[in-house]
Amino acid sequence: MPSAAQAAPKLEGKYSDWAVYSRAEGNDKICYAISEPRSKSPSSVRHGEIYFMVSNWQSGAAKEQPSFMAAFPLRANRAPEARVGSAKYKMFVAENESFIENSNDERALVAKMKAGATMNLKAVSARGTNVSYAFSLKGITAALKKAKTACS
């Protein structure tokens, strides 16, 4: 029988191009807004499942924490970069995920996401392939509100 830590995510709602899920993580609960890219480049490679998410932990361990998740390992010494408009945010790599290092930059990126239409993300796979993704930001504000209330 699966433990609470292995519970399947529960769909909390869909908001245009974003969905909100919650799941148990041990004695905590994680609620997150998540989206898939509208475009993937280069088209000649298999990208697999690619996501950008913004997570809240009920315990407060994370609040509106943006992260990128690839279906392949990322090159650790080549920081992925999220861009909304002219604002750029460097991320650090943890295997196939990347995160914003500084909480002020996390808040700034989330604010730009709420105000923007598209977020572009560039990364380098562990094999050295340069990849880029365009995420629609339509629905992000409503999705973030839902993720916050689902974990409060």
XYZ file of C-alpha atoms in Angstrom:
152
model
C 0.000 0.000 0.000
C 1.496 3.417 -0.932
C 2.386 5.718 1.929
C 1.133 9.316 2.187
C 4.530 10.428 0.889
C 3.820 8.565 -2.362
C 0.266 9.849 -2.870
C -0.653 10.781 -6.423
C -1.045 14.512 -7.081
C -4.594 15.869 -6.844
C -5.778 18.312 -9.514
C -6.981 21.464 -7.741
C -7.929 23.383 -10.885
C -6.992 24.501 -14.410
C -6.388 28.125 -15.340
C -5.782 28.677 -19.070
C -2.271 27.307 -19.709
C -1.551 26.432 -16.049
C -2.835 23.682 -13.763
C -2.683 23.482 -9.974
C -1.963 20.248 -8.127
C -1.413 19.273 -4.502
C 0.277 16.237 -3.029
C 1.365 14.922 0.342
C 5.085 14.924 1.093
C 5.548 13.060 4.375
C 3.718 15.160 6.983
C 3.690 18.204 4.705
C 1.617 19.207 1.687
C 2.943 20.753 -1.534
C 0.724 22.800 -3.841
C 2.044 23.901 -7.193
C 1.101 25.685 -10.387
C 2.566 23.867 -13.386
C 2.729 24.332 -17.153
C 4.271 22.688 -20.203
C 6.090 24.745 -22.826
C 4.217 25.989 -25.900
C 7.349 25.503 -27.994
C 10.536 23.426 -27.712
C 13.783 23.993 -29.575
C 15.631 22.459 -31.323
C 12.922 20.389 -32.967
C 15.477 17.742 -33.940
C 15.831 16.351 -30.388
C 13.481 14.377 -28.154
C 12.780 16.646 -25.205
C 10.458 14.375 -23.225
C 8.235 15.889 -20.551
C 9.249 19.460 -19.713
C 7.605 21.558 -16.968
C 7.900 24.866 -15.180
C 6.293 25.065 -11.769
C 5.844 27.403 -8.839
C 5.517 25.552 -5.515
C 4.158 26.310 -2.055
C 4.735 24.082 0.950
C 2.036 24.085 3.617
C 4.780 24.136 6.278
C 6.201 27.330 4.766
C 9.444 25.586 3.680
C 8.878 27.205 0.255
C 6.565 29.981 -0.873
C 6.074 30.575 -4.589
C 9.334 28.775 -5.422
C 9.868 28.676 -9.193
C 11.572 25.641 -10.712
C 12.205 24.061 -14.095
C 12.024 20.297 -14.600
C 13.480 18.527 -17.625
C 13.170 14.890 -18.653
C 16.970 14.709 -18.931
C 19.980 15.675 -16.812
C 21.082 19.297 -17.133
C 24.692 20.449 -17.367
C 25.588 21.656 -13.869
C 28.199 24.213 -14.956
C 25.852 25.947 -17.450
C 23.165 27.785 -15.497
C 19.723 27.684 -17.079
C 18.222 31.125 -17.587
C 14.579 32.186 -17.348
C 13.617 35.383 -19.144
C 10.402 37.390 -18.973
C 10.592 40.501 -21.127
C 14.066 41.978 -20.621
C 14.481 40.513 -17.098
C 16.806 37.470 -16.850
C 17.129 35.064 -13.925
C 19.963 32.528 -13.609
C 19.120 29.171 -12.083
C 21.250 26.474 -10.490
C 21.065 22.830 -11.517
C 20.123 19.830 -9.376
C 20.276 16.873 -11.837
C 17.212 17.377 -14.078
C 15.767 20.344 -12.165
C 16.816 23.933 -11.739
C 15.964 26.563 -9.162
C 16.533 30.263 -8.484
C 19.322 30.643 -5.924
C 18.176 33.801 -4.142
C 14.713 34.354 -2.615
C 14.613 38.002 -3.805
C 15.115 36.768 -7.383
C 12.395 34.132 -6.847
C 9.928 36.865 -5.875
C 11.058 39.084 -8.765
C 10.647 36.267 -11.313
C 7.163 35.383 -10.017
C 6.151 39.063 -10.192
C 7.416 39.264 -13.794
C 5.562 36.049 -14.637
C 2.299 37.559 -13.341
C 2.833 40.667 -15.480
C 4.187 38.923 -18.595
C 2.745 36.985 -21.517
C 5.587 34.539 -22.223
C 8.569 33.187 -20.315
C 11.532 31.805 -22.247
C 13.915 29.344 -20.672
C 17.318 28.319 -22.017
C 19.330 25.385 -20.695
C 22.068 22.945 -21.717
C 21.623 19.194 -21.407
C 24.322 17.079 -19.757
C 25.203 15.930 -23.305
C 25.839 19.544 -24.330
C 22.675 20.223 -26.349
C 21.415 23.805 -26.124
C 17.649 23.744 -25.582
C 15.056 26.467 -25.217
C 11.409 26.542 -24.232
C 8.635 29.135 -24.387
C 5.990 28.957 -21.647
C 2.691 30.821 -21.891
C 1.948 32.843 -18.763
C -1.792 32.976 -19.460
C -3.568 31.928 -16.243
C -0.498 32.095 -13.974
C -1.944 34.696 -11.569
C -5.150 32.699 -10.947
C -3.144 29.463 -10.687
C -0.793 30.971 -8.093
C -3.737 32.195 -6.014
C -5.252 28.692 -6.075
C -1.918 27.045 -5.182
C -1.549 29.399 -2.232
C -5.080 28.801 -0.860
C -4.857 25.019 -1.426
C -1.846 24.921 0.918
C -2.996 27.408 3.560
